[in-house]
mmCIF file of C-alpha atoms in Angstrom:
data_model
loop_
_atom_site.group_PDB
_atom_site.id
_atom_site.type_symbol
_atom_site.label_atom_id
_atom_site.label_comp_id
_atom_site.label_asym_id
_atom_site.label_seq_id
_atom_site.Cartn_x
_atom_site.Cartn_y
_atom_site.Cartn_z
ATOM 1 C CA MET C 6 0.141 -23.125 -14.061
ATOM 2 C CA LEU C 7 -2.611 -20.163 -14.103
ATOM 3 C CA PRO C 8 -1.110 -17.396 -15.890
ATOM 4 C CA VAL C 9 -1.744 -14.353 -13.394
ATOM 5 C CA VAL C 10 -1.388 -10.325 -13.716
ATOM 6 C CA ALA C 11 -1.271 -8.323 -10.761
ATOM 7 C CA SER C 12 -1.156 -4.191 -11.299
ATOM 8 C CA PHE C 13 2.116 -3.481 -8.702
ATOM 9 C CA TYR C 14 3.372 -4.830 -5.941
ATOM 10 C CA PRO C 15 1.012 -5.451 -3.341
ATOM 11 C CA VAL C 16 -1.594 -6.721 -5.581
ATOM 12 C CA GLN C 17 1.557 -9.151 -6.884
ATOM 13 C CA PHE C 18 2.195 -9.598 -2.876
ATOM 14 C CA LEU C 19 -1.601 -11.404 -2.343
ATOM 15 C CA ALA C 20 -1.347 -12.697 -6.368
ATOM 16 C CA GLU C 21 1.297 -14.858 -5.154
ATOM 17 C CA ARG C 22 0.595 -15.918 -1.750
ATOM 18 C CA VAL C 23 -3.514 -17.051 -2.707
ATOM 19 C CA GLY C 24 -2.183 -18.512 -5.813
ATOM 20 C CA GLY C 25 1.440 -20.512 -4.474
ATOM 21 C CA ASP C 26 3.089 -22.981 -6.828
ATOM 22 C CA ARG C 27 0.069 -22.914 -8.916
ATOM 23 C CA VAL C 28 -0.058 -19.110 -10.824
ATOM 24 C CA SER C 29 3.076 -17.212 -12.224
ATOM 25 C CA VAL C 30 2.411 -14.042 -11.032
ATOM 26 C CA THR C 31 3.368 -10.689 -13.424
ATOM 27 C CA ASN C 32 3.808 -7.320 -12.232
ATOM 28 C CA LEU C 33 2.832 -4.761 -15.061
ATOM 29 C CA THR C 34 4.841 -2.400 -12.505
ATOM 30 C CA PRO C 35 8.409 -2.090 -13.173
ATOM 31 C CA PRO C 36 11.052 -1.870 -10.894
ATOM 32 C CA GLY C 37 11.775 1.777 -9.746
ATOM 33 C CA SER C 38 8.511 2.850 -11.989
ATOM 34 C CA GLU C 39 6.292 4.755 -9.671
ATOM 35 C CA PRO C 40 2.602 2.679 -9.601
ATOM 36 C CA HIS C 41 0.451 5.766 -10.411
ATOM 37 C CA ASP C 42 2.277 6.979 -14.099
ATOM 38 C CA LEU C 43 2.762 3.525 -15.175
ATOM 39 C CA ALA C 44 2.755 3.281 -19.017
ATOM 40 C CA LEU C 45 2.045 -0.027 -20.575
ATOM 41 C CA ASP C 46 4.803 -1.258 -22.560
ATOM 42 C CA GLY C 47 4.570 -3.999 -25.444
ATOM 43 C CA GLN C 48 5.300 -6.705 -22.937
ATOM 44 C CA SER C 49 2.958 -6.327 -20.432
ATOM 45 C CA MET C 50 0.203 -5.884 -23.354
ATOM 46 C CA ALA C 51 1.318 -9.268 -24.227
ATOM 47 C CA ALA C 52 1.450 -10.491 -20.733
ATOM 48 C CA LEU C 53 -2.473 -8.935 -20.319
ATOM 49 C CA ALA C 54 -3.486 -10.727 -23.960
ATOM 50 C CA ASP C 55 -2.014 -14.155 -22.427
ATOM 51 C CA ALA C 56 -3.680 -13.762 -18.662
ATOM 52 C CA LYS C 57 -6.436 -15.950 -17.393
ATOM 53 C CA VAL C 58 -7.062 -13.812 -14.519
ATOM 54 C CA VAL C 59 -5.765 -10.034 -13.942
ATOM 55 C CA LEU C 60 -6.015 -8.330 -10.784
ATOM 56 C CA TYR C 61 -5.770 -4.135 -9.877
ATOM 57 C CA LEU C 62 -6.972 -1.295 -8.401
ATOM 58 C CA GLY C 63 -9.931 0.820 -10.244
ATOM 59 C CA GLU C 64 -11.138 3.995 -9.618
ATOM 60 C CA SER C 65 -7.954 5.202 -11.859
ATOM 61 C CA PHE C 66 -5.435 4.761 -9.624
ATOM 62 C CA GLN C 67 -3.496 2.834 -12.591
ATOM 63 C CA PRO C 68 -5.397 4.375 -15.717
ATOM 64 C CA ASP C 69 -3.258 3.375 -18.196
ATOM 65 C CA VAL C 70 -3.802 -0.019 -16.879
ATOM 66 C CA GLU C 71 -7.775 -0.018 -16.410
ATOM 67 C CA LYS C 72 -7.795 0.584 -20.218
ATOM 68 C CA ALA C 73 -6.208 -2.893 -20.894
ATOM 69 C CA VAL C 74 -7.814 -4.451 -18.206
ATOM 70 C CA ALA C 75 -11.547 -3.582 -20.399
ATOM 71 C CA ASP C 76 -9.757 -5.347 -23.453
ATOM 72 C CA ALA C 77 -8.740 -8.380 -21.247
ATOM 73 C CA THR C 78 -12.224 -10.000 -22.345
ATOM 74 C CA ASP C 79 -11.243 -14.031 -22.184
ATOM 75 C CA ALA C 80 -9.937 -13.422 -18.273
ATOM 76 C CA VAL C 81 -11.233 -13.317 -15.219
ATOM 77 C CA ARG C 82 -10.370 -9.638 -13.695
ATOM 78 C CA ARG C 83 -11.249 -8.261 -10.457
ATOM 79 C CA ASP C 84 -11.226 -5.065 -9.392
ATOM 80 C CA LEU C 85 -9.758 -5.112 -5.483
ATOM 81 C CA LEU C 86 -11.224 -1.995 -4.385
ATOM 82 C CA THR C 87 -14.932 -3.573 -4.705
ATOM 83 C CA ALA C 88 -14.515 -5.919 -2.859
ATOM 84 C CA PRO C 89 -16.486 -6.739 -0.277
ATOM 85 C CA GLY C 90 -14.833 -5.022 2.876
ATOM 86 C CA VAL C 91 -12.669 -2.851 1.512
ATOM 87 C CA ASP C 92 -14.418 0.569 2.782
ATOM 88 C CA VAL C 93 -12.596 3.453 0.588
ATOM 89 C CA LEU C 94 -11.319 6.413 2.974
ATOM 90 C CA PRO C 95 -12.061 10.079 1.532
ATOM 91 C CA ALA C 96 -8.683 11.653 0.290
ATOM 92 C CA PRO C 97 -6.893 14.757 1.830
ATOM 93 C CA ALA C 98 -7.821 18.248 0.727
ATOM 94 C CA ASP C 99 -5.197 18.280 -1.368
ATOM 95 C CA LEU C 100 -5.455 15.602 -3.239
ATOM 96 C CA GLY C 101 -2.773 15.012 -5.749
ATOM 97 C CA LYS C 102 -2.643 13.280 -8.907
ATOM 98 C CA GLU C 103 -2.731 10.017 -6.877
ATOM 99 C CA SER C 104 -6.651 9.966 -6.040
ATOM 100 C CA LEU C 105 -9.021 8.222 -6.953
ATOM 101 C CA ALA C 106 -11.435 9.222 -9.089
ATOM 102 C CA GLY C 107 -14.312 9.320 -6.701
ATOM 103 C CA GLY C 108 -11.729 11.967 -4.707
ATOM 104 C CA GLY C 109 -10.599 8.410 -2.542
ATOM 105 C CA ASP C 110 -7.363 7.504 -0.977
ATOM 106 C CA PRO C 111 -6.255 4.354 -2.658
ATOM 107 C CA HIS C 112 -3.599 3.080 -0.104
ATOM 108 C CA VAL C 113 -5.783 0.540 1.145
ATOM 109 C CA TRP C 114 -3.180 -2.236 0.845
ATOM 110 C CA LEU C 115 -1.457 -0.313 4.054
ATOM 111 C CA ASP C 116 -4.410 -2.070 6.587
ATOM 112 C CA PRO C 117 -4.078 -5.986 7.354
ATOM 113 C CA VAL C 118 -7.774 -6.041 7.281
ATOM 114 C CA ARG C 119 -8.578 -4.485 4.079
ATOM 115 C CA MET C 120 -5.889 -6.971 2.635
ATOM 116 C CA LYS C 121 -7.841 -9.723 4.181
ATOM 117 C CA ALA C 122 -10.681 -8.445 1.980
ATOM 118 C CA MET C 123 -8.842 -8.408 -0.972
ATOM 119 C CA ALA C 124 -7.039 -11.750 -0.615
ATOM 120 C CA SER C 125 -10.756 -13.112 -0.387
ATOM 121 C CA ALA C 126 -11.409 -11.583 -3.727
ATOM 122 C CA VAL C 127 -8.233 -13.129 -5.475
ATOM 123 C CA ALA C 128 -9.335 -16.475 -4.255
ATOM 124 C CA ASP C 129 -12.673 -16.191 -5.703
ATOM 125 C CA ALA C 130 -11.056 -15.033 -9.041
ATOM 126 C CA TYR C 131 -7.977 -18.288 -9.079
ATOM 127 C CA THR C 132 -11.269 -20.028 -8.666
ATOM 128 C CA GLU C 133 -13.555 -18.653 -10.936
ATOM 129 C CA ALA C 134 -10.643 -19.200 -13.498
ATOM 130 C CA ASP C 135 -9.348 -22.751 -12.073
ATOM 131 C CA PRO C 136 -12.207 -24.353 -10.353
ATOM 132 C CA ALA C 137 -10.021 -28.029 -10.414
ATOM 133 C CA ASN C 138 -7.945 -26.029 -7.919
ATOM 134 C CA ALA C 139 -10.153 -24.869 -5.371
ATOM 135 C CA ASP C 140 -9.130 -26.105 -2.344
ATOM 136 C CA ALA C 141 -5.753 -24.898 -2.932
ATOM 137 C CA TYR C 142 -6.466 -21.447 -3.179
ATOM 138 C CA ARG C 143 -8.620 -21.509 -0.084
ATOM 139 C CA SER C 144 -5.927 -23.581 2.074
ATOM 140 C CA ASN C 145 -3.310 -20.682 0.471
ATOM 141 C CA LEU C 146 -6.435 -18.102 1.323
ATOM 142 C CA ALA C 147 -6.125 -19.442 4.931
ATOM 143 C CA ALA C 148 -2.755 -19.271 5.754
ATOM 144 C CA LEU C 149 -2.171 -15.790 4.461
ATOM 145 C CA GLN C 150 -5.030 -14.646 6.158
ATOM 146 C CA ARG C 151 -3.667 -16.431 9.402
ATOM 147 C CA ASP C 152 -0.794 -14.046 9.424
ATOM 148 C CA LEU C 153 -2.161 -10.848 8.505
ATOM 149 C CA ASP C 154 -4.212 -11.142 11.371
ATOM 150 C CA ALA C 155 -1.031 -12.106 13.287
ATOM 151 C CA LEU C 156 0.068 -8.968 11.576
ATOM 152 C CA ASP C 157 -2.475 -7.000 13.153
ATOM 153 C CA ALA C 158 -2.785 -8.070 16.361
ATOM 154 C CA ASP C 159 0.775 -7.002 16.359
ATOM 155 C CA LEU C 160 -0.143 -3.883 15.568
ATOM 156 C CA ARG C 161 -2.323 -3.026 17.420
ATOM 157 C CA ALA C 162 -0.001 -4.282 20.740
ATOM 158 C CA ASP C 163 2.270 -1.797 19.697
ATOM 159 C CA LEU C 164 0.283 0.870 18.569
ATOM 160 C CA THR C 165 -2.214 0.576 21.789
ATOM 161 C CA GLY C 166 -1.640 3.344 25.126
ATOM 162 C CA CYS C 167 1.272 5.788 22.670
ATOM 163 C CA ALA C 168 2.309 8.972 23.887
ATOM 164 C CA GLN C 169 1.879 10.266 20.530
ATOM 165 C CA THR C 170 -0.930 9.547 18.472
ATOM 166 C CA THR C 171 0.350 12.126 15.374
ATOM 167 C CA ILE C 172 2.363 10.654 12.673
ATOM 168 C CA VAL C 173 4.086 13.165 10.460
ATOM 169 C CA THR C 174 4.814 11.735 7.416
ATOM 170 C CA SER C 175 6.474 13.232 4.047
ATOM 171 C CA HIS C 176 3.920 11.634 1.488
ATOM 172 C CA ALA C 177 0.129 11.141 2.397
ATOM 173 C CA ALA C 178 0.342 7.238 2.261
ATOM 174 C CA PHE C 179 -0.842 6.587 6.118
ATOM 175 C CA ALA C 180 -4.866 7.368 6.303
ATOM 176 C CA TYR C 181 -5.816 3.847 6.333
ATOM 177 C CA LEU C 182 -2.988 2.326 8.485
ATOM 178 C CA ALA C 183 -3.728 5.684 11.115
ATOM 179 C CA ASP C 184 -7.754 4.447 10.871
ATOM 180 C CA ARG C 185 -6.930 1.297 11.698
ATOM 181 C CA TYR C 186 -5.054 1.696 14.938
ATOM 182 C CA GLY C 187 -6.010 5.127 16.124
ATOM 183 C CA LEU C 188 -3.029 7.733 15.178
ATOM 184 C CA ARG C 189 -3.565 10.664 13.112
ATOM 185 C CA GLN C 190 -1.563 11.677 9.832
ATOM 186 C CA VAL C 191 -0.344 14.724 9.067
ATOM 187 C CA ALA C 192 1.727 14.698 5.790
ATOM 188 C CA ILE C 193 4.050 16.904 4.441
ATOM 189 C CA ALA C 194 3.581 16.425 0.845
ATOM 190 C CA GLY C 195 -0.164 15.294 -0.076
ATOM 191 C CA LEU C 196 -1.028 11.961 -2.124
ATOM 192 C CA SER C 197 1.731 12.431 -5.003
ATOM 193 C CA PRO C 198 4.731 11.660 -3.173
ATOM 194 C CA ASP C 199 6.953 14.029 -5.419
ATOM 195 C CA ALA C 200 4.241 16.817 -4.262
ATOM 196 C CA GLU C 201 6.301 19.988 -2.704
ATOM 197 C CA PRO C 202 4.866 21.502 0.043
ATOM 198 C CA ASP C 203 5.367 25.739 -0.346
ATOM 199 C CA ALA C 204 6.750 27.365 2.481
ATOM 200 C CA GLN C 205 3.705 28.177 4.432
ATOM 201 C CA THR C 206 2.431 24.990 4.279
ATOM 202 C CA LEU C 207 5.836 23.562 5.492
ATOM 203 C CA ALA C 208 5.567 25.879 7.969
ATOM 204 C CA GLU C 209 1.932 25.300 9.198
ATOM 205 C CA ILE C 210 3.192 21.258 9.641
ATOM 206 C CA THR C 211 6.300 22.409 11.534
ATOM 207 C CA ASP C 212 3.493 24.859 14.315
ATOM 208 C CA THR C 213 1.256 21.190 14.042
ATOM 209 C CA ALA C 214 4.235 18.670 14.876
ATOM 210 C CA ARG C 215 5.639 20.801 17.350
ATOM 211 C CA ALA C 216 2.599 21.486 19.208
ATOM 212 C CA ALA C 217 1.667 17.620 19.336
ATOM 213 C CA GLY C 218 5.481 16.892 20.637
ATOM 214 C CA VAL C 219 6.625 15.050 17.614
ATOM 215 C CA THR C 220 9.620 13.364 18.416
ATOM 216 C CA THR C 221 9.941 11.326 14.809
ATOM 217 C CA VAL C 222 9.253 12.281 11.912
ATOM 218 C CA PHE C 223 9.111 9.750 8.922
ATOM 219 C CA PHE C 224 10.439 9.655 5.443
ATOM 220 C CA GLU C 225 9.159 6.900 2.831
ATOM 221 C CA GLU C 226 11.456 4.537 1.278
ATOM 222 C CA ALA C 227 11.259 5.353 -2.026
ATOM 223 C CA LEU C 228 11.494 9.547 -1.451
ATOM 224 C CA THR C 229 14.478 12.036 -0.551
ATOM 225 C CA PRO C 230 14.309 12.023 3.544
ATOM 226 C CA ASP C 231 15.267 16.107 2.922
ATOM 227 C CA THR C 232 11.931 17.609 3.865
ATOM 228 C CA ALA C 233 11.184 15.581 6.257
ATOM 229 C CA GLN C 234 14.684 16.042 7.781
ATOM 230 C CA THR C 235 13.880 19.848 7.101
ATOM 231 C CA VAL C 236 10.729 19.412 9.573
ATOM 232 C CA ALA C 237 12.599 17.671 12.227
ATOM 233 C CA SER C 238 15.179 19.695 12.407
ATOM 234 C CA ALA C 239 13.144 22.960 13.056
ATOM 235 C CA ILE C 240 11.327 20.661 15.939
ATOM 236 C CA GLY C 241 14.484 19.307 17.411
ATOM 237 C CA ALA C 242 13.488 15.277 16.164
ATOM 238 C CA LYS C 243 14.385 12.690 13.995
ATOM 239 C CA ILE C 244 13.549 11.329 11.484
ATOM 240 C CA ASP C 245 13.008 7.526 10.186
ATOM 241 C CA LEU C 246 11.841 5.089 7.795
ATOM 242 C CA LEU C 247 7.999 4.809 7.148
ATOM 243 C CA ALA C 248 7.397 1.918 3.968
ATOM 244 C CA ALA C 249 4.341 2.649 2.090
ATOM 245 C CA LEU C 250 5.065 -0.794 -0.013
ATOM 246 C CA GLU C 251 3.986 0.883 -3.114
ATOM 247 C CA PHE C 252 7.355 -0.415 -4.937
ATOM 248 C CA ASP C 253 8.230 -4.381 -4.630
ATOM 249 C CA PRO C 254 10.784 -4.377 -1.147
ATOM 250 C CA ARG C 255 13.351 -5.962 -2.225
ATOM 251 C CA GLU C 256 14.235 -3.336 -4.778
ATOM 252 C CA ALA C 257 14.616 -0.355 -1.776
ATOM 253 C CA LEU C 258 15.066 -2.799 1.067
ATOM 254 C CA GLY C 259 17.042 -5.594 0.491
ATOM 255 C CA PRO C 260 16.606 -9.846 -0.408
ATOM 256 C CA GLY C 261 13.910 -11.404 1.781
ATOM 257 C CA GLN C 262 11.807 -8.183 2.454
ATOM 258 C CA GLU C 263 8.142 -8.546 1.803
ATOM 259 C CA TYR C 264 4.903 -7.113 2.734
ATOM 260 C CA LEU C 265 4.466 -8.809 6.106
ATOM 261 C CA SER C 266 7.672 -8.052 7.306
ATOM 262 C CA VAL C 267 8.113 -4.215 6.650
ATOM 263 C CA MET C 268 4.686 -4.122 7.819
ATOM 264 C CA GLY C 269 6.135 -5.844 11.240
ATOM 265 C CA ASP C 270 9.360 -3.224 10.769
ATOM 266 C CA ASN C 271 6.528 0.050 10.149
ATOM 267 C CA GLY C 272 4.980 -1.539 13.407
ATOM 268 C CA ASP C 273 8.098 -1.232 15.278
ATOM 269 C CA ARG C 274 9.162 2.476 14.265
ATOM 270 C CA LEU C 275 5.970 3.563 14.740
ATOM 271 C CA TYR C 276 6.588 2.179 18.606
ATOM 272 C CA ALA C 277 9.651 3.588 19.199
ATOM 273 C CA GLY C 278 9.091 7.184 17.225
ATOM 274 C CA LEU C 279 5.853 7.619 18.706
ATOM 275 C CA GLY C 280 6.765 6.431 22.555
ATOM 276 C CA CYS C 281 4.586 3.560 23.146
ATOM 277 C CA PRO C 282 4.322 1.628 25.941
#
């Protein structure tokens, strides 16, 4: 099998779906680790040394990974942020430590259309490293892209004509989802999931949410819901989960969960929380 290294869960998902049973994928980000703060250990360095394909997000999203990837000269390397069709949105004014080196928002994987573009780049990398199995990789890619098209269509249908278009979230991870489906993100914290808003910022967000008629405040699966609950209680709203998928969802959300199922659940929760028809 082709040894492949993926930098964190969304890249791992693409790597496994496109590669199928012809690849062995190692995720560099251990369970429970924050991807941006990842420090590579000896086991990870050994996996990189053995890899024939290395897949990651660049622009200093994971600085330690990028430094190590630069030394993996025997592997086919792909920065999926550079894939055609992956246009990077600017990060919010409160950039936080998760912003990209060029001031962009890294959360591209929360848009199924951009995921399709990144999947194509994965297939290209596999074909370069293992041309004998190119047809299999292209077949797997086509199946994955059909699934992503179906997800996109479902989200578009669910999130059209909603009574509200403002999503208040605990972490500014959902700009790509909001941009794709005509929504507006208001984040309680910045791009960094562990950033805490000051009292003035919290009051401003509460006022914005109240003025927009928000009835649900969303929190992320890896974070405590306390701050989201504070805003929700102040405006008489409820809270609900919106998964950012930075981590393998099987850890936080249970066995059998994966990118497509969790994104579908995100759509269902937004549908209910935004009063969609």
